[in-house]
Amino acid sequence: MSPAPPVPVVMIFAGNDPSGGAGIQADIETVASMGCHAAPVITTLTVQDTHDVIALVPLDADLVIAQARAVLADMPVAAIKIGLLGSPAIAEALVELLEEHRHIPVILDPVLAAGGGHDFDGDTLATAIRELLPLTTVLTPNSVEARRLAPEADTLDACAMALLACDADYVLITGTHEHTPRVINKLYGNHRLLETYTWERLPHSYHGSGCTLASAIAGLVAQGQEPLSAIHQAQEYTWEALRAGYAVGGGQLVPNRMFWADDETPDLD
């Protein structure tokens, strides 16, 4: 394998969103914003807009893994970000691949449904995604996804404990779907609650916010940051991207992941 390049490589497993709001384009924009090179592996083709997903066609699992193997043989991948997988078969194949590359940190956004409500075969896919948790560095479910991944739990804290028991290193449960005046995100690790983050609740809904957060964590980890630092800074970046979001369609707003290019935007450092 060649020596590490000056720009860290982040491999991304995600679906293609033709609206450009979520999925692989959201991931690429975010990873680039973190100063990294994106290596995108397409898992699924979708028909969707800013309202909802209309149709979804997962690729053959062998083709997904072949894309990844070609890059892993050629580039020193510094982090892996996983988004929409689309089918249990892809999730199962990915377990085998990650087992071979345990040294690479994995950021997993367990996408089970679209922001507009379209379900991606959630219960079956959730079962397959749980097999990835022992290989996961940071898991980033929203509260709805956390409850589906840990259906036996009766509180979000219990969901987090159940997911940690599956051997994920860290679990960050985001609270945008909860009916609270402010958004409360909670980070768990080492069998306990580590930190609570509180953010101003913005007035809109956004297409691709979960992709943005997980990809930002992956990019920062690829840059050499420890997960705790990366998780905090990625939330700041995501909140600013949402605050600067814009409407390009008739549905959800799209996060402005290049907000930092605006000279009037204050530096986050």
CSV table of C-alpha atoms in Angstrom, one decimal:
chain,number,residue,atom,x,y,z
A,1,MET,CA,0.0,0.0,0.0
A,2,SER,CA,1.3,3.5,-0.8
A,3,PRO,CA,2.2,5.9,2.0
A,4,ALA,CA,-0.5,8.1,3.5
A,5,PRO,CA,-1.5,10.9,1.1
A,6,PRO,CA,-1.5,14.6,2.2
A,7,VAL,CA,-5.3,14.5,2.0
A,8,PRO,CA,-6.9,11.7,4.1
A,9,VAL,CA,-9.2,9.3,2.3
A,10,VAL,CA,-12.7,8.6,3.6
A,11,MET,CA,-14.5,5.6,2.0
A,12,ILE,CA,-18.3,6.2,1.8
A,13,PHE,CA,-21.0,3.6,1.4
A,14,ALA,CA,-24.2,5.3,0.5
A,15,GLY,CA,-27.1,5.6,-2.0
A,16,ASN,CA,-27.3,8.1,-4.8
A,17,ASP,CA,-29.9,10.8,-4.3
A,18,PRO,CA,-30.7,12.6,-7.6
A,19,SER,CA,-31.9,15.7,-5.7
A,20,GLY,CA,-28.4,16.2,-4.3
A,21,GLY,CA,-29.7,16.8,-0.8
A,22,ALA,CA,-28.8,13.5,0.9
A,23,GLY,CA,-26.8,10.4,0.2
A,24,ILE,CA,-23.5,10.2,-1.6
A,25,GLN,CA,-23.5,13.9,-2.7
A,26,ALA,CA,-24.1,15.1,0.9
A,27,ASP,CA,-21.3,12.8,2.1
A,28,ILE,CA,-18.8,14.0,-0.6
A,29,GLU,CA,-19.5,17.7,0.1
A,30,THR,CA,-19.1,17.1,3.9
A,31,VAL,CA,-16.0,15.1,3.6
A,32,ALA,CA,-14.4,17.7,1.3
A,33,SER,CA,-15.4,20.4,3.8
A,34,MET,CA,-13.4,18.4,6.4
A,35,GLY,CA,-10.3,18.5,4.1
A,36,CYS,CA,-10.5,14.9,3.0
A,37,HIS,CA,-10.7,13.0,-0.2
A,38,ALA,CA,-14.0,11.0,-0.7
A,39,ALA,CA,-14.0,7.5,-2.1
A,40,PRO,CA,-17.7,6.9,-2.8
A,41,VAL,CA,-19.1,3.4,-3.0
A,42,ILE,CA,-22.6,3.4,-4.4
A,43,THR,CA,-24.9,0.9,-2.6
A,44,THR,CA,-28.3,1.9,-4.0
A,45,LEU,CA,-30.0,3.9,-6.7
A,46,THR,CA,-33.0,5.9,-5.6
A,47,VAL,CA,-35.8,7.9,-7.2
A,48,GLN,CA,-36.4,10.8,-4.8
A,49,ASP,CA,-36.8,14.5,-4.4
A,50,THR,CA,-36.8,16.9,-1.4
A,51,HIS,CA,-40.2,15.5,-0.3
A,52,ASP,CA,-39.6,11.8,0.0
A,53,VAL,CA,-38.1,8.6,-1.7
A,54,ILE,CA,-40.3,7.3,-4.5
A,55,ALA,CA,-38.3,4.1,-5.4
A,56,LEU,CA,-35.2,2.4,-4.3
A,57,VAL,CA,-33.1,-0.2,-6.2
A,58,PRO,CA,-30.2,-1.8,-4.2
A,59,LEU,CA,-27.2,-2.8,-6.2
A,60,ASP,CA,-26.0,-6.4,-6.1
A,61,ALA,CA,-23.9,-7.0,-2.9
A,62,ASP,CA,-21.0,-8.4,-4.9
A,63,LEU,CA,-20.8,-5.2,-7.0
A,64,VAL,CA,-20.8,-3.1,-3.9
A,65,ILE,CA,-18.0,-5.0,-2.3
A,66,ALA,CA,-16.0,-5.1,-5.6
A,67,GLN,CA,-16.1,-1.2,-5.7
A,68,ALA,CA,-14.8,-1.1,-2.1
A,69,ARG,CA,-12.1,-3.7,-2.7
A,70,ALA,CA,-10.7,-1.9,-5.7
A,71,VAL,CA,-10.2,1.3,-3.7
A,72,LEU,CA,-8.9,-0.5,-0.5
A,73,ALA,CA,-6.2,-2.2,-2.6
A,74,ASP,CA,-5.1,1.2,-4.1
A,75,MET,CA,-5.6,3.8,-1.4
A,76,PRO,CA,-4.8,4.1,2.4
A,77,VAL,CA,-8.3,4.6,3.6
A,78,ALA,CA,-8.3,6.5,6.9
A,79,ALA,CA,-12.0,6.2,7.8
A,80,ILE,CA,-15.2,4.5,6.6
A,81,LYS,CA,-18.6,6.2,6.6
A,82,ILE,CA,-21.7,4.0,6.1
A,83,GLY,CA,-25.0,5.4,5.2
A,84,LEU,CA,-27.9,3.8,3.3
A,85,LEU,CA,-27.2,0.2,2.5
A,86,GLY,CA,-30.5,-0.6,0.9
A,87,SER,CA,-30.6,-4.4,1.6
A,88,PRO,CA,-29.7,-6.9,4.3
A,89,ALA,CA,-27.5,-8.7,1.7
A,90,ILE,CA,-25.3,-5.6,1.4
A,91,ALA,CA,-25.1,-5.2,5.2
A,92,GLU,CA,-24.1,-8.9,5.5
A,93,ALA,CA,-21.4,-8.6,2.8
A,94,LEU,CA,-20.0,-5.5,4.5
A,95,VAL,CA,-19.5,-7.3,7.8
A,96,GLU,CA,-17.1,-9.6,6.1
A,97,LEU,CA,-15.2,-6.8,4.4
A,98,LEU,CA,-14.9,-4.7,7.6
A,99,GLU,CA,-13.6,-7.8,9.5
A,100,GLU,CA,-10.7,-7.7,7.1
A,101,HIS,CA,-10.0,-4.0,7.8
A,102,ARG,CA,-10.5,-3.7,11.5
A,103,HIS,CA,-7.9,-1.0,11.8
A,104,ILE,CA,-10.0,1.5,9.9
A,105,PRO,CA,-12.5,3.5,12.1
A,106,VAL,CA,-16.1,3.1,11.0
A,107,ILE,CA,-18.8,5.8,11.4
A,108,LEU,CA,-22.3,4.2,10.9
A,109,ASP,CA,-25.4,6.2,10.2
A,110,PRO,CA,-28.1,3.5,10.3
A,111,VAL,CA,-30.5,4.8,7.7
A,112,LEU,CA,-33.8,2.9,8.0
A,113,ALA,CA,-36.2,5.4,6.5
A,114,ALA,CA,-36.2,8.6,4.5
A,115,GLY,CA,-36.8,12.0,6.1
A,116,GLY,CA,-40.2,12.1,4.2
A,117,GLY,CA,-41.2,8.8,5.8
A,118,HIS,CA,-40.4,6.1,3.2
A,119,ASP,CA,-39.3,3.0,5.0
A,120,PHE,CA,-36.3,1.1,3.7
A,121,ASP,CA,-37.4,-2.4,4.8
A,122,GLY,CA,-36.5,-1.2,8.2
A,123,ASP,CA,-37.1,-4.2,10.5
A,124,THR,CA,-35.2,-6.7,8.3
A,125,LEU,CA,-32.5,-4.1,7.5
A,126,ALA,CA,-32.2,-3.2,11.2
A,127,THR,CA,-31.5,-6.8,12.1
A,128,ALA,CA,-28.7,-6.9,9.5
A,129,ILE,CA,-27.3,-3.6,10.6
A,130,ARG,CA,-27.0,-4.8,14.2
A,131,GLU,CA,-24.4,-7.3,12.9
A,132,LEU,CA,-22.2,-4.3,11.9
A,133,LEU,CA,-22.1,-2.8,15.5
A,134,PRO,CA,-19.1,-4.8,16.8
A,135,LEU,CA,-17.2,-3.2,13.9
A,136,THR,CA,-18.4,0.3,14.5
A,137,THR,CA,-16.5,3.1,16.1
A,138,VAL,CA,-19.3,5.7,16.2
A,139,LEU,CA,-23.0,4.9,15.6
A,140,THR,CA,-25.2,8.0,14.9
A,141,PRO,CA,-28.9,7.0,15.0
A,142,ASN,CA,-31.6,9.5,15.5
A,143,SER,CA,-34.1,8.7,18.2
A,144,VAL,CA,-36.5,6.9,15.8
A,145,GLU,CA,-33.6,4.7,14.5
A,146,ALA,CA,-32.3,4.0,18.0
A,147,ARG,CA,-35.7,2.6,19.0
A,148,ARG,CA,-35.9,0.4,15.9
A,149,LEU,CA,-32.4,-0.9,16.4
A,150,ALA,CA,-33.1,-1.7,20.1
A,151,PRO,CA,-36.9,-2.5,20.2
A,152,GLU,CA,-36.8,-4.2,23.5
A,153,ALA,CA,-35.6,-1.0,25.3
A,154,ASP,CA,-38.2,1.3,26.9
A,155,THR,CA,-36.2,4.6,27.0
A,156,LEU,CA,-33.5,6.1,24.7
A,157,ASP,CA,-31.0,5.6,27.5
A,158,ALA,CA,-31.8,1.9,27.5
A,159,CYS,CA,-31.6,1.9,23.7
A,160,ALA,CA,-28.1,3.3,23.9
A,161,MET,CA,-27.1,0.7,26.5
A,162,ALA,CA,-28.4,-2.1,24.3
A,163,LEU,CA,-26.5,-0.8,21.3
A,164,LEU,CA,-23.3,-0.5,23.4
A,165,ALA,CA,-23.8,-4.0,24.5
A,166,CYS,CA,-23.5,-5.0,20.8
A,167,ASP,CA,-19.9,-3.7,21.0
A,168,ALA,CA,-20.2,-0.3,19.2
A,169,ASP,CA,-17.6,2.0,20.8
A,170,TYR,CA,-19.7,5.1,20.9
A,171,VAL,CA,-23.4,5.8,20.3
A,172,LEU,CA,-24.6,9.4,19.5
A,173,ILE,CA,-28.4,9.5,19.6
A,174,THR,CA,-29.7,12.7,18.0
A,175,GLY,CA,-32.9,14.4,19.2
A,176,THR,CA,-34.2,16.3,16.2
A,177,HIS,CA,-37.3,13.9,16.1
A,178,GLU,CA,-38.1,14.5,19.7
A,179,HIS,CA,-40.7,17.0,20.8
A,180,THR,CA,-38.4,19.2,22.9
A,181,PRO,CA,-37.9,23.0,22.8
A,182,ARG,CA,-34.2,22.5,22.0
A,183,VAL,CA,-32.5,19.6,20.3
A,184,ILE,CA,-30.7,17.3,22.8
A,185,ASN,CA,-28.1,14.9,21.5
A,186,LYS,CA,-26.6,12.3,23.8
A,187,LEU,CA,-23.3,10.5,23.5
A,188,TYR,CA,-22.8,7.2,25.2
A,189,GLY,CA,-19.7,5.0,25.6
A,190,ASN,CA,-18.0,2.7,28.2
A,191,HIS,CA,-21.5,1.5,29.3
A,192,ARG,CA,-22.7,5.0,30.4
A,193,LEU,CA,-23.8,8.5,29.2
A,194,LEU,CA,-20.7,10.5,28.5
A,195,GLU,CA,-22.0,13.9,27.4
A,196,THR,CA,-25.2,15.8,26.6
A,197,TYR,CA,-25.2,18.4,23.8
A,198,THR,CA,-28.0,21.0,23.5
A,199,TRP,CA,-28.6,22.9,20.3
A,200,GLU,CA,-31.1,25.6,19.3
A,201,ARG,CA,-33.9,24.0,17.4
A,202,LEU,CA,-34.1,25.5,13.9
A,203,PRO,CA,-37.4,26.3,12.3
A,204,HIS,CA,-37.2,23.9,9.3
A,205,SER,CA,-36.7,20.3,8.4
A,206,TYR,CA,-33.7,19.3,6.4
A,207,HIS,CA,-32.9,16.7,3.7
A,208,GLY,CA,-29.6,15.0,4.5
A,209,SER,CA,-28.8,16.2,8.1
A,210,GLY,CA,-27.9,12.7,9.3
A,211,CYS,CA,-25.6,12.2,6.4
A,212,THR,CA,-23.9,15.5,7.1
A,213,LEU,CA,-23.3,14.7,10.8
A,214,ALA,CA,-21.9,11.2,10.3
A,215,SER,CA,-19.7,12.2,7.3
A,216,ALA,CA,-18.3,15.2,9.3
A,217,ILE,CA,-17.3,12.8,12.1
A,218,ALA,CA,-15.7,10.5,9.6
A,219,GLY,CA,-13.7,13.3,8.0
A,220,LEU,CA,-12.5,14.6,11.3
A,221,VAL,CA,-11.5,11.1,12.5
A,222,ALA,CA,-9.7,10.6,9.2
A,223,GLN,CA,-7.8,13.8,10.0
A,224,GLY,CA,-6.5,12.2,13.2
A,225,GLN,CA,-9.0,13.6,15.8
A,226,GLU,CA,-10.1,11.4,18.7
A,227,PRO,CA,-13.8,10.4,18.4
A,228,LEU,CA,-14.9,12.6,21.3
A,229,SER,CA,-13.4,15.8,19.8
A,230,ALA,CA,-14.6,14.8,16.3
A,231,ILE,CA,-18.2,14.2,17.5
A,232,HIS,CA,-18.4,17.6,19.2
A,233,GLN,CA,-16.9,19.6,16.2
A,234,ALA,CA,-19.0,17.7,13.7
A,235,GLN,CA,-22.2,18.7,15.5
A,236,GLU,CA,-21.1,22.4,15.4
A,237,TYR,CA,-20.4,22.0,11.6
A,238,THR,CA,-23.8,20.3,11.0
A,239,TRP,CA,-25.8,22.9,13.0
A,240,GLU,CA,-24.1,25.7,11.0
A,241,ALA,CA,-24.8,23.9,7.7
A,242,LEU,CA,-28.5,23.5,8.7
A,243,ARG,CA,-28.7,27.1,9.8
A,244,ALA,CA,-27.5,28.2,6.4
A,245,GLY,CA,-29.8,25.7,4.6
A,246,TYR,CA,-31.6,26.6,1.5
A,247,ALA,CA,-34.7,25.6,-0.4
A,248,VAL,CA,-34.1,24.2,-3.9
A,249,GLY,CA,-37.3,22.2,-4.1
A,250,GLY,CA,-40.8,22.1,-2.6
A,251,GLY,CA,-39.9,19.9,0.4
A,252,GLN,CA,-37.2,19.9,3.0
A,253,LEU,CA,-34.4,22.4,3.0
A,254,VAL,CA,-30.9,21.3,1.9
A,255,PRO,CA,-28.1,21.9,4.3
A,256,ASN,CA,-25.5,24.4,3.0
A,257,ARG,CA,-22.4,22.2,3.6
A,258,MET,CA,-20.2,24.9,2.0
A,259,PHE,CA,-21.3,27.6,4.4
A,260,TRP,CA,-17.7,28.1,5.4
A,261,ALA,CA,-16.9,29.5,1.9
A,262,ASP,CA,-19.1,32.6,2.7
A,263,ASP,CA,-16.7,35.3,4.0
A,264,GLU,CA,-19.4,36.6,6.3
A,265,THR,CA,-19.7,33.2,8.2
A,266,PRO,CA,-17.7,33.3,11.5
A,267,ASP,CA,-14.9,30.7,11.9
A,268,LEU,CA,-15.9,27.8,14.0
A,269,ASP,CA,-12.5,27.4,15.6
